[in-house]
mmCIF file of C-alpha atoms and ligand atoms in Angstrom:
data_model
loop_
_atom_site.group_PDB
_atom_site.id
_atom_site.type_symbol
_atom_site.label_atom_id
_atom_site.label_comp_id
_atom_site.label_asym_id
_atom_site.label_seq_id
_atom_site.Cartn_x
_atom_site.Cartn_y
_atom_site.Cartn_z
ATOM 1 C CA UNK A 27 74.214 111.365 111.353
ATOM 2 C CA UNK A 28 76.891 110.971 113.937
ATOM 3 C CA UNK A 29 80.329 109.971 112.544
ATOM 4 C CA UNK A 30 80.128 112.230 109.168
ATOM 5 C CA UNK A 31 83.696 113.964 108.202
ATOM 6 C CA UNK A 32 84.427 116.403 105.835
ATOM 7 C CA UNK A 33 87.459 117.503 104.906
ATOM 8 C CA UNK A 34 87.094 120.853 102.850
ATOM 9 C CA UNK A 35 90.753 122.426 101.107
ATOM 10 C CA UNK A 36 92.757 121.121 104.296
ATOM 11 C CA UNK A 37 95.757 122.582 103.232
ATOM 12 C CA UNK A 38 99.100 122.503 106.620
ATOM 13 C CA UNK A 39 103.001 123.134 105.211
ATOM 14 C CA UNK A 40 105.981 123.265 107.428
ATOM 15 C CA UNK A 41 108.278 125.505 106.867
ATOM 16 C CA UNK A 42 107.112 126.628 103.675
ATOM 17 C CA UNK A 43 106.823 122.639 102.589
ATOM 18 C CA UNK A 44 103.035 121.562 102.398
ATOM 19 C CA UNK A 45 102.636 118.145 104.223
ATOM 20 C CA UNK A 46 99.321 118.162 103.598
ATOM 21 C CA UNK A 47 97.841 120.052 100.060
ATOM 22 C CA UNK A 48 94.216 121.035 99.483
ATOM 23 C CA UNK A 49 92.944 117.817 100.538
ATOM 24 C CA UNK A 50 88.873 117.109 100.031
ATOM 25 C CA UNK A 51 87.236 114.084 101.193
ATOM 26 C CA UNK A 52 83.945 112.946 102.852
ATOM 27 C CA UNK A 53 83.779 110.133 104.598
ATOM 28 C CA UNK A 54 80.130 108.693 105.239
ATOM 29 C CA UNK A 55 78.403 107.873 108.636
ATOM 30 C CA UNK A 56 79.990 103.901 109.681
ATOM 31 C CA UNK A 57 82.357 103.774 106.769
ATOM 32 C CA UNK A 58 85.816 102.405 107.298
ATOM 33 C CA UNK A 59 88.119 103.812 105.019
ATOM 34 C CA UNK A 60 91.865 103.350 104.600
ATOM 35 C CA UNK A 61 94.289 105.818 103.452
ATOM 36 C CA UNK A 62 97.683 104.560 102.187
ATOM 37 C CA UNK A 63 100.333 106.500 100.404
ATOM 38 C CA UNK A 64 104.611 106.321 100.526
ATOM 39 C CA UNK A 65 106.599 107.947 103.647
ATOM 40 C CA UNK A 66 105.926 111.339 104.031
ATOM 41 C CA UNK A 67 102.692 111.739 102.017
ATOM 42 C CA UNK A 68 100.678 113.377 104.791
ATOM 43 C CA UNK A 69 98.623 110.428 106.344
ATOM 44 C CA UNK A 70 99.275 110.884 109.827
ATOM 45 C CA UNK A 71 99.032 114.594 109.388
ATOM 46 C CA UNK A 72 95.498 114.465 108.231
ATOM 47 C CA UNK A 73 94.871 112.450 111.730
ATOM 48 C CA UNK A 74 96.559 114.856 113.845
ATOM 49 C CA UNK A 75 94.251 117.627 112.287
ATOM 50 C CA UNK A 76 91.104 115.709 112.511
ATOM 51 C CA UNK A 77 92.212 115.299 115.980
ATOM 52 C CA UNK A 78 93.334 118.606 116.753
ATOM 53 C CA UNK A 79 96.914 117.806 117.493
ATOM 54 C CA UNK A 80 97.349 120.599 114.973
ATOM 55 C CA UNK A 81 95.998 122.799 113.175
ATOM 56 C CA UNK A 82 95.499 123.350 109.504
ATOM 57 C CA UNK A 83 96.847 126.577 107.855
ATOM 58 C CA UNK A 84 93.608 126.693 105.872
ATOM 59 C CA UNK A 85 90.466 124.557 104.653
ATOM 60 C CA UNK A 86 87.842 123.220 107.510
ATOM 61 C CA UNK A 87 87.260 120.285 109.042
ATOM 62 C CA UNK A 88 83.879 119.029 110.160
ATOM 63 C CA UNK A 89 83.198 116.038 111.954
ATOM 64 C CA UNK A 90 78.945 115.486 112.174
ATOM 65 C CA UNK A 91 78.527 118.748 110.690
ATOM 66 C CA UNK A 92 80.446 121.139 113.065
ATOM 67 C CA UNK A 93 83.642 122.950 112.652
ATOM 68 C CA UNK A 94 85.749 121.303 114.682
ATOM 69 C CA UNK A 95 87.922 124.609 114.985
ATOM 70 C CA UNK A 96 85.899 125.686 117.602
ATOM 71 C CA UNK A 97 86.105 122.126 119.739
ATOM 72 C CA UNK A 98 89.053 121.328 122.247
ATOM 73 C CA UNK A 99 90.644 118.601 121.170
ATOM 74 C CA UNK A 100 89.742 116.324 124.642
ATOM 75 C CA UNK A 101 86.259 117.491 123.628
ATOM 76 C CA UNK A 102 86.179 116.308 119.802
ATOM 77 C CA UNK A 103 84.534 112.885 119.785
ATOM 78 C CA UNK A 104 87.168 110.774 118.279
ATOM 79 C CA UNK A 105 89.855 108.791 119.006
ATOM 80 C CA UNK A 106 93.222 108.230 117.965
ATOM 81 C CA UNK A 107 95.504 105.006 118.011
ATOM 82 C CA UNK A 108 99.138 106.303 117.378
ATOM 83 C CA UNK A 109 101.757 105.065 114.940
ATOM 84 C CA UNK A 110 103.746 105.052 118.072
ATOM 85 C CA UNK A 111 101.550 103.978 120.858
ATOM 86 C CA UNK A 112 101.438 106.486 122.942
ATOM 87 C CA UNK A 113 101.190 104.564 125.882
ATOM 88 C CA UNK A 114 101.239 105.820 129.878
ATOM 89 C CA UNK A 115 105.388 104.451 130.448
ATOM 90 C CA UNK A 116 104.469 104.361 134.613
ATOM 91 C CA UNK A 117 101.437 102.803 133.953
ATOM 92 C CA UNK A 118 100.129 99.226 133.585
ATOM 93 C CA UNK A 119 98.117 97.728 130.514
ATOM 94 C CA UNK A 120 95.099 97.937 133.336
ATOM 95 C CA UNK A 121 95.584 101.355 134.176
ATOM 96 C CA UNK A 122 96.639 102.560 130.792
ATOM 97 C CA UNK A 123 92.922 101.003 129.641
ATOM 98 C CA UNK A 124 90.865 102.367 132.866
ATOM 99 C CA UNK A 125 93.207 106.162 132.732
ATOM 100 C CA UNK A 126 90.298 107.451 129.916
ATOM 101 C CA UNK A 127 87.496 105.993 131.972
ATOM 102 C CA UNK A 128 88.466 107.387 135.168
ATOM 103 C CA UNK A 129 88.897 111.166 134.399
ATOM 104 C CA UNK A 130 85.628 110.955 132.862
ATOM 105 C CA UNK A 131 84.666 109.757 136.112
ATOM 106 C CA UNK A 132 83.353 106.643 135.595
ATOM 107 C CA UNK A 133 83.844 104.406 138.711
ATOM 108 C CA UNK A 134 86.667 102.629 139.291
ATOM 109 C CA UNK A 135 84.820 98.944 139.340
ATOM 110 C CA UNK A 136 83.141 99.928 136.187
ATOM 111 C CA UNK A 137 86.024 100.988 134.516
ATOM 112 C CA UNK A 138 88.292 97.906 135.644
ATOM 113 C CA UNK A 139 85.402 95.704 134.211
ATOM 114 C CA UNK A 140 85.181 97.371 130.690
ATOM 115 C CA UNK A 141 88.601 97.267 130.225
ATOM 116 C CA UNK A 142 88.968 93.434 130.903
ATOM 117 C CA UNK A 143 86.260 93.158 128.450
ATOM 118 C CA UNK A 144 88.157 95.173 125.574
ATOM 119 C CA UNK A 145 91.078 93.783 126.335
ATOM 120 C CA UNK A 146 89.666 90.472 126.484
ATOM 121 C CA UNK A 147 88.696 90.857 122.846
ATOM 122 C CA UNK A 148 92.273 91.963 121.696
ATOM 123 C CA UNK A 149 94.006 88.714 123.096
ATOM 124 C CA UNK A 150 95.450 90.925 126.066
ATOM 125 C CA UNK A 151 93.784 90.103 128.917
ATOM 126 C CA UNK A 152 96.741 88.133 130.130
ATOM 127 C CA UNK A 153 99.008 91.202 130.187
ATOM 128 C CA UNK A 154 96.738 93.453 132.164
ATOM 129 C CA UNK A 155 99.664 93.780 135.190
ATOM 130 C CA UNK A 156 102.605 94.449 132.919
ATOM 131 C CA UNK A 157 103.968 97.953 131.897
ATOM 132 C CA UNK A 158 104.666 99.036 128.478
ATOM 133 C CA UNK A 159 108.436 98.411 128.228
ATOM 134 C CA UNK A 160 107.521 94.781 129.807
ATOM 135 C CA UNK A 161 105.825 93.810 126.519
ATOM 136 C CA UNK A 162 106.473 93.663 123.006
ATOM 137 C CA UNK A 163 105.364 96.266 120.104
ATOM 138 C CA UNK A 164 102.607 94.383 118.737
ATOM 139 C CA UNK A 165 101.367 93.767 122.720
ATOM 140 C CA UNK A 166 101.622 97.480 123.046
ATOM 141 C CA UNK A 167 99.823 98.284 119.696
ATOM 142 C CA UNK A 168 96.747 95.716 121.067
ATOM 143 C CA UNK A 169 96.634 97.844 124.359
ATOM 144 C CA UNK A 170 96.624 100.900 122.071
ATOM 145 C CA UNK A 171 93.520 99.468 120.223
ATOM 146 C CA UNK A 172 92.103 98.005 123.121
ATOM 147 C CA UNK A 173 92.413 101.551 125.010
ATOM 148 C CA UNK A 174 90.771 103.055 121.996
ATOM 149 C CA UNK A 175 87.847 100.930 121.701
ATOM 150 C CA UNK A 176 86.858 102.105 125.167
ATOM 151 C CA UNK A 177 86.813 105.570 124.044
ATOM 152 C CA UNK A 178 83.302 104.861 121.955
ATOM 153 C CA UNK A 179 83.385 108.091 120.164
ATOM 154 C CA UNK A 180 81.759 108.747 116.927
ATOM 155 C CA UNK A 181 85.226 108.233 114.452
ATOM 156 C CA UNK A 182 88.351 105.997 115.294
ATOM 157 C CA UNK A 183 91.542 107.869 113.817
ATOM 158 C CA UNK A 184 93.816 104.227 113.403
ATOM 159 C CA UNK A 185 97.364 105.135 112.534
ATOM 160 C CA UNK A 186 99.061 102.159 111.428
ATOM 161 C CA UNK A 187 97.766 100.034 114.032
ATOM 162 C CA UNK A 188 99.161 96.641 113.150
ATOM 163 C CA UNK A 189 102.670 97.447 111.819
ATOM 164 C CA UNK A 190 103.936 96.035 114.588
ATOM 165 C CA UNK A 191 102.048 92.477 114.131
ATOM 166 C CA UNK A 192 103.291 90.304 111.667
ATOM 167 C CA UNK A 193 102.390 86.865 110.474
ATOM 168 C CA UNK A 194 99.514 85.141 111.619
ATOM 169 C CA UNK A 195 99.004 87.867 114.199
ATOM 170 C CA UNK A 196 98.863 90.308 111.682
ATOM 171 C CA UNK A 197 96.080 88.637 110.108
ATOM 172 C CA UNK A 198 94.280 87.774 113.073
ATOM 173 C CA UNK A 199 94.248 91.257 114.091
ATOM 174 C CA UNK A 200 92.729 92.377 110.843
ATOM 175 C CA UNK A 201 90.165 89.943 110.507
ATOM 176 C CA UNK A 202 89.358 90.880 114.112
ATOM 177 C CA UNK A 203 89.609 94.874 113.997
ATOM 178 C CA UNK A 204 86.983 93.846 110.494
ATOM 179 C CA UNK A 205 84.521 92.033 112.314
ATOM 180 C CA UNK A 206 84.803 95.088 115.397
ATOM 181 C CA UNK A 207 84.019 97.415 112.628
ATOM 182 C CA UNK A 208 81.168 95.292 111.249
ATOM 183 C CA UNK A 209 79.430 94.955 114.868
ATOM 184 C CA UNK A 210 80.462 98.943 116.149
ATOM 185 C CA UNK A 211 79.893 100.704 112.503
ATOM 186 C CA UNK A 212 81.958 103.435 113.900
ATOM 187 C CA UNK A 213 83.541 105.817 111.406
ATOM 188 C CA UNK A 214 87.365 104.932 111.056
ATOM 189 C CA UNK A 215 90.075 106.199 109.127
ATOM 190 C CA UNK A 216 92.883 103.573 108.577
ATOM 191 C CA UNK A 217 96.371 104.174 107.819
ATOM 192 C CA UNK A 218 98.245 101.551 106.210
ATOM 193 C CA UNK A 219 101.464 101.006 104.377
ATOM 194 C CA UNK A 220 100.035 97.294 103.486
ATOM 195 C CA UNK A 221 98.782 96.234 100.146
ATOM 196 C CA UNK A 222 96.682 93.835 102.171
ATOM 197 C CA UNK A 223 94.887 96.048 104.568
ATOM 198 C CA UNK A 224 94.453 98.188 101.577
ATOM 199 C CA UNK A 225 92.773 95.812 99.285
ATOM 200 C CA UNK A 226 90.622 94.145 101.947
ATOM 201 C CA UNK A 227 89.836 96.590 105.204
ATOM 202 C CA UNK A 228 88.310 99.536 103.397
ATOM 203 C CA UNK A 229 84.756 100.412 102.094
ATOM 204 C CA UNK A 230 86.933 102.888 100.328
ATOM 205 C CA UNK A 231 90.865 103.584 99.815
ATOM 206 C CA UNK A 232 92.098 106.688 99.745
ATOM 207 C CA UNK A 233 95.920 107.373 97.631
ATOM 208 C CA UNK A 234 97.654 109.849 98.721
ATOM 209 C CA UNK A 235 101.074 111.593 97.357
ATOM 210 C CA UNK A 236 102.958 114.569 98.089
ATOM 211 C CA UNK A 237 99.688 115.639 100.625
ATOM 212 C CA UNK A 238 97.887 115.424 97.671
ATOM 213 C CA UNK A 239 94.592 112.691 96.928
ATOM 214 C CA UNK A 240 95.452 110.907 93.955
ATOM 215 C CA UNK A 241 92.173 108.755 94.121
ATOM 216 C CA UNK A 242 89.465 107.611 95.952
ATOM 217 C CA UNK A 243 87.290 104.352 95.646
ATOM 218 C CA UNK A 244 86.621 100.950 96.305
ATOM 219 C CA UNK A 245 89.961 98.645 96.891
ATOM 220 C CA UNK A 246 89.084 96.496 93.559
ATOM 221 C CA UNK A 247 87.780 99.994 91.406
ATOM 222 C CA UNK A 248 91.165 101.686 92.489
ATOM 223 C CA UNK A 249 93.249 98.151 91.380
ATOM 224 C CA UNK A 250 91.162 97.928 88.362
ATOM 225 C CA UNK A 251 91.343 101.622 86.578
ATOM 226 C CA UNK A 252 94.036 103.210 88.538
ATOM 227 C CA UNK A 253 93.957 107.224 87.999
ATOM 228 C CA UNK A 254 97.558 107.013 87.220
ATOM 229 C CA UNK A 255 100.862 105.755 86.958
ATOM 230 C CA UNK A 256 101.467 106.742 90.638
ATOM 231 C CA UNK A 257 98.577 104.723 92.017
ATOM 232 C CA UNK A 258 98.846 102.290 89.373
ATOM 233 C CA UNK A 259 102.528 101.918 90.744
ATOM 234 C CA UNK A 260 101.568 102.284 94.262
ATOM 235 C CA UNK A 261 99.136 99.675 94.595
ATOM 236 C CA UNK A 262 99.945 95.738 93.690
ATOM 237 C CA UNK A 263 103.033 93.940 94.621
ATOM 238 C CA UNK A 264 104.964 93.536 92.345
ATOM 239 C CA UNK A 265 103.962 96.792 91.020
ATOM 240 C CA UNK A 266 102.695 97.229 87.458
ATOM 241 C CA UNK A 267 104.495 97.232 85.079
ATOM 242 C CA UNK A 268 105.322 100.510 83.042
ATOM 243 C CA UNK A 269 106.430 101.051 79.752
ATOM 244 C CA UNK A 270 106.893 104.195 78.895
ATOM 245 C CA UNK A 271 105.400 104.639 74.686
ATOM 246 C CA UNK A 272 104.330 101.151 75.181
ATOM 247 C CA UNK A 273 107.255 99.379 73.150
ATOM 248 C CA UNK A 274 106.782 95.630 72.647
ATOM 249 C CA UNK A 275 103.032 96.353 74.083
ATOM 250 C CA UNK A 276 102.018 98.667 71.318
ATOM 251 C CA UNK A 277 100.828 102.112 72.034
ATOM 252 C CA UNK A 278 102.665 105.185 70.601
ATOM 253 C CA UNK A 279 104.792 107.670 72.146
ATOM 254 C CA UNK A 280 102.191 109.747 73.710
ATOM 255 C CA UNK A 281 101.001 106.919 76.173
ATOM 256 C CA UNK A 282 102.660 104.911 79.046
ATOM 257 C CA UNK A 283 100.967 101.650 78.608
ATOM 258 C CA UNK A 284 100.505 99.615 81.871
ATOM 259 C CA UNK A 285 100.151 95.903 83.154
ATOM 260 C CA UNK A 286 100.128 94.410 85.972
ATOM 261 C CA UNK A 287 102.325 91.251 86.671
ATOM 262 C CA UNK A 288 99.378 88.800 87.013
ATOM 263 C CA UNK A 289 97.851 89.736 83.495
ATOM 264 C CA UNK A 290 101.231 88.524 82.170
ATOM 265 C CA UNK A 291 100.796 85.156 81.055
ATOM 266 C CA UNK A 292 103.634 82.526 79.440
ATOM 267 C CA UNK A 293 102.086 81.424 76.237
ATOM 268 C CA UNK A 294 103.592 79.876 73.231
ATOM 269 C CA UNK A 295 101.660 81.341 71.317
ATOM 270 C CA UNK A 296 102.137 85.128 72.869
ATOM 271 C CA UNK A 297 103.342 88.116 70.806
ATOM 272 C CA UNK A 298 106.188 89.302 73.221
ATOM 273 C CA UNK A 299 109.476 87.738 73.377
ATOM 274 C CA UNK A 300 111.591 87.863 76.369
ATOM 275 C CA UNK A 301 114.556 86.104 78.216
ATOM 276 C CA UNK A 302 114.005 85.315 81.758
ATOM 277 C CA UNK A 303 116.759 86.819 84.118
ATOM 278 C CA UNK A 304 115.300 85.854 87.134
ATOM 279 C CA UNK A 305 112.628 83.598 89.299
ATOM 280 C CA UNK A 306 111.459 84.638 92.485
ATOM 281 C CA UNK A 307 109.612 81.659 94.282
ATOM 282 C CA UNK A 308 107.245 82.606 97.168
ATOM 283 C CA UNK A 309 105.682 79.227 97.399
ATOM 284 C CA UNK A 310 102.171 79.736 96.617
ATOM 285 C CA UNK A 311 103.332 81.597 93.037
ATOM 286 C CA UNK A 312 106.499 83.196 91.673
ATOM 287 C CA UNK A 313 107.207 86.015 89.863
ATOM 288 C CA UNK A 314 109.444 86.096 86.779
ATOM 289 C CA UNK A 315 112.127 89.345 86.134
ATOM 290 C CA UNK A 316 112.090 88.988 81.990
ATOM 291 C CA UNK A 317 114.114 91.467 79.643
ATOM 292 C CA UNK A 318 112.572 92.047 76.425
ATOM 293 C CA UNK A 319 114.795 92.976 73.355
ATOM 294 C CA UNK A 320 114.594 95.963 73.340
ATOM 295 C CA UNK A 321 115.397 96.167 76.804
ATOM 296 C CA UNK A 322 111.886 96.926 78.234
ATOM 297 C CA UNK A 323 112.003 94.637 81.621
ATOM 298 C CA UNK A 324 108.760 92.799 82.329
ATOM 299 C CA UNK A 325 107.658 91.187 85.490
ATOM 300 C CA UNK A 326 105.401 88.071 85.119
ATOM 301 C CA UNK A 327 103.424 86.432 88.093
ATOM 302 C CA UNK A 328 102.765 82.779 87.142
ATOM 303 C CA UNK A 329 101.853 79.611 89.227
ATOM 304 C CA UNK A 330 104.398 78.345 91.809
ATOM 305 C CA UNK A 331 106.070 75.908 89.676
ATOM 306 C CA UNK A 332 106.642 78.129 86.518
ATOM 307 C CA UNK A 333 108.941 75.543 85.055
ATOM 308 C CA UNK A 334 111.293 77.458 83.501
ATOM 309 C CA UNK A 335 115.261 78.810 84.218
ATOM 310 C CA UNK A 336 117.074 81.625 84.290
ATOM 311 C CA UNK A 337 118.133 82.839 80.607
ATOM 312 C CA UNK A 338 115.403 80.300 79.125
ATOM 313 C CA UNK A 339 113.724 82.582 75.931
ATOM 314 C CA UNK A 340 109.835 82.797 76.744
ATOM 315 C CA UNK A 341 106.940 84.319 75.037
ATOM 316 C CA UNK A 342 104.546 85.942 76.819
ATOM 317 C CA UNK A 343 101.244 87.542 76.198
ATOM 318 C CA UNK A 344 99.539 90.564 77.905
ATOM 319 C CA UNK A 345 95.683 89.925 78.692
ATOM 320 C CA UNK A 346 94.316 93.595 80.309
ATOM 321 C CA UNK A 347 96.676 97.049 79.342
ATOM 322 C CA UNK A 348 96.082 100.243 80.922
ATOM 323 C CA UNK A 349 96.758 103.082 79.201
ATOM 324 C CA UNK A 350 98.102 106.353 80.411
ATOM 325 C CA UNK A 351 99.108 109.387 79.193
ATOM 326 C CA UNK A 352 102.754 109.901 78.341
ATOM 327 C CA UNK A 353 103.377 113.199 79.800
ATOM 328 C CA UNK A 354 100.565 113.552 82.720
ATOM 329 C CA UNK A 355 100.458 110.158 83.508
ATOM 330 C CA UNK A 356 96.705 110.092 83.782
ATOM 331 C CA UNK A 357 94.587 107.306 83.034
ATOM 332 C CA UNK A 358 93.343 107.698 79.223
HETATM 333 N N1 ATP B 408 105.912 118.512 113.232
HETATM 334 C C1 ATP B 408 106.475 118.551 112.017
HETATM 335 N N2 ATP B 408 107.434 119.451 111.703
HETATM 336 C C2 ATP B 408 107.986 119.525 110.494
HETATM 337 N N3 ATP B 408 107.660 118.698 109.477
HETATM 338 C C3 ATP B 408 106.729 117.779 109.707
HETATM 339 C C4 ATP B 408 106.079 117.643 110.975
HETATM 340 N N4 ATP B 408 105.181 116.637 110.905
HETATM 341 C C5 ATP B 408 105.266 116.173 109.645
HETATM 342 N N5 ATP B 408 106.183 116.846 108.925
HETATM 343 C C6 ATP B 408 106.501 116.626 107.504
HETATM 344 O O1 ATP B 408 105.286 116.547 106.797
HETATM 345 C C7 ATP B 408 105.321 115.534 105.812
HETATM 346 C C8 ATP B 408 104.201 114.533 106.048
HETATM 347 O O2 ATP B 408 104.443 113.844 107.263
HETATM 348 P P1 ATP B 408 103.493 112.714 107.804
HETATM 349 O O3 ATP B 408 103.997 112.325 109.145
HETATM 350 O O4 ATP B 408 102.089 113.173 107.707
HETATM 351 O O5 ATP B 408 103.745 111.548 106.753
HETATM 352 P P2 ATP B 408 103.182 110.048 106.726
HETATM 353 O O6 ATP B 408 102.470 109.889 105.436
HETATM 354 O O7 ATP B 408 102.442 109.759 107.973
HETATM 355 O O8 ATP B 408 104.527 109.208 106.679
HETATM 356 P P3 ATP B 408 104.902 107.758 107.355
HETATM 357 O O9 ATP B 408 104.312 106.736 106.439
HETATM 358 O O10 ATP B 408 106.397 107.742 107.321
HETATM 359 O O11 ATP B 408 104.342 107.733 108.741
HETATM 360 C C9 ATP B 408 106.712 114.929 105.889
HETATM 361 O O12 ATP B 408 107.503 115.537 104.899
HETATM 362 C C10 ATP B 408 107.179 115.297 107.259
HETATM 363 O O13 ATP B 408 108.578 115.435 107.299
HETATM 364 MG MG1 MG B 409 102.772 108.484 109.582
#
């Protein structure tokens, strides 16, 4: 089945420092999978080997079965959007989407024509005279995508393609690169530093740390029963919260008991006492910074009108605890 990668042990250091640590992972035949993990974890590294901008120190890669060892990397069937861009400088948008086309000799009419098309479908097709340094970073990411779609090769290798979007755009661009994937089915691997792209582009998300896979599953499984405290950290804003041998949650010293900021709820009636130190308003909801007695700090998402005031006392109660393991941090 064309689009198929396994990743087998894929284990790359530099200088002694492993970027990228004994990493396993299939990815299935039109699955779109993000990978997401802090600065530094190894996610663009894994695309540069799947690419064969490098090369791993040991473990395989196989993309539809083959090694991809033995392929050249102009030869391997995937391509790559760059964090950066990676654009042609002393070319335009047109010739920077028709450059691919052309040295695989398809003619130039041809070529000019499919790349009005993709770029037609990235919002573009206005900018097809301008150069790179004529346009702005989330222009140049479009032409990056745009230059990419005309590749048509059996995995897309997306490295952070909309950090340069924000706002509506940003959204627009995801919903669109979604529907793409829904009508192409082409493999893709997605970095992202977004808890939004996270939750809602994948089939799958993939947490990475240290070059290491932390865990792997659907967006809601992963947000659900994270494997621990580092993904259960990592993913939500504002982050879980973490209390190490539980404290005003109950637990005992050998567990770190978890919850997340939504499960927090002000109740009269709730078991945990705290003083409210601050209120973050974001319109739509707000979060509350409490500080129990015993110092534990607790954040609390509520509506947006939570109606209360900084150093107001307020009870709280915890509906959903995760509990993890004191000293591993694994999910018990
Ligand atoms: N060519 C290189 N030479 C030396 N060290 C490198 C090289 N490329 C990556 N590294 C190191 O490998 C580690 C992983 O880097 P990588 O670029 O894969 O991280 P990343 O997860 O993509 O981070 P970011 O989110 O900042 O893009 C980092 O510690 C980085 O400094
Ligand atoms: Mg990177």
């Amino acid at each position: 089945m064309r689009g198929v990668i396994r990743l087998e042990a894929l284990t790359r250091s530099y200088g002694g420092r492993p970027a990228v640590d004994g990493v396993d992972l299939e990815v299935a035949a039109g699955e779109l999978i993000t990978l997401v993990g802090p600065s530094g974890s190894g996610k663009s590294t894994i695309l540069r080997l799947i690419a064969g901008l490098d090369r791993p120190d040991s473990g395989r890669i196989l993309v539809d079965d083959v090694d991809v060892a033995t392929v050249p990397p102009p030869r391997r069937a995937v391509a790559m959007v760059f964090q950066d861009y990676a654009l042609f400088p002393h070319l335009t948008v047109l010739g920077n989407l028709t450059f691919g086309l052309r040295v695989r000799k398809v003619r130039r009419a041809e070529a000019e024509q499919r790349a009005r098309a993709a770029a037609q479908r990235l919002g573009i097709d206005g900018l097809l005279d301008r150069y790179p340094d004529q346009m702005s970073g989330g222009q140049r990411q479009r032409v990056a995508l745009a230059r990419a779609l005309l590749r048509d090769p059996s995995v897309y290798l997306l490295d952070e393609p909309l950090a340069s979007l924000d706002g509506p755009l940003r959204f627009a661009t995801r919903t669109d690169l979604l529907a793409l994937h829904r009508e192409l089915r082409t493999t893709t691997i997605h970095v992202t530093h977004d808890q939004h792209e996270a939750m809602t582009l994948g089939d799958r998300v993939v947490v990475l740390a240290d070059g290491q896979i932390r865990q792997v599953g659907p967006p809601q499984q992963v947000y659900d029963e994270p494997a621990d405290t580092f993904v259960a950290g990592f993913l939500g804003s504002p982050p879980m919260n973490l209390v190490p041998g539980g404290g005003v949650l109950g637990g005992d010293a050998t567990l770190t008991i978890g919850v997340r900021p939504e499960d927090l709820a002000l109740d009269d009636a709730g078991p945990v006492t705290a003083t409210v130190e601050a209120v973050e308003s974001l319109g739509s909801e707000a979060n509350l910074s409490t500080r129990c007695p015993d110092g534990t700090r607790l954040i609390v998402r509520t509506g947006p009108r939570p109606g209360v005031a900084l150093g107001d006392e307020v009870r709280l109660r915890a509906d959903r605890l995760h509990r993890f393991d004191a000293t591993t941090g694994r999910r018990r």
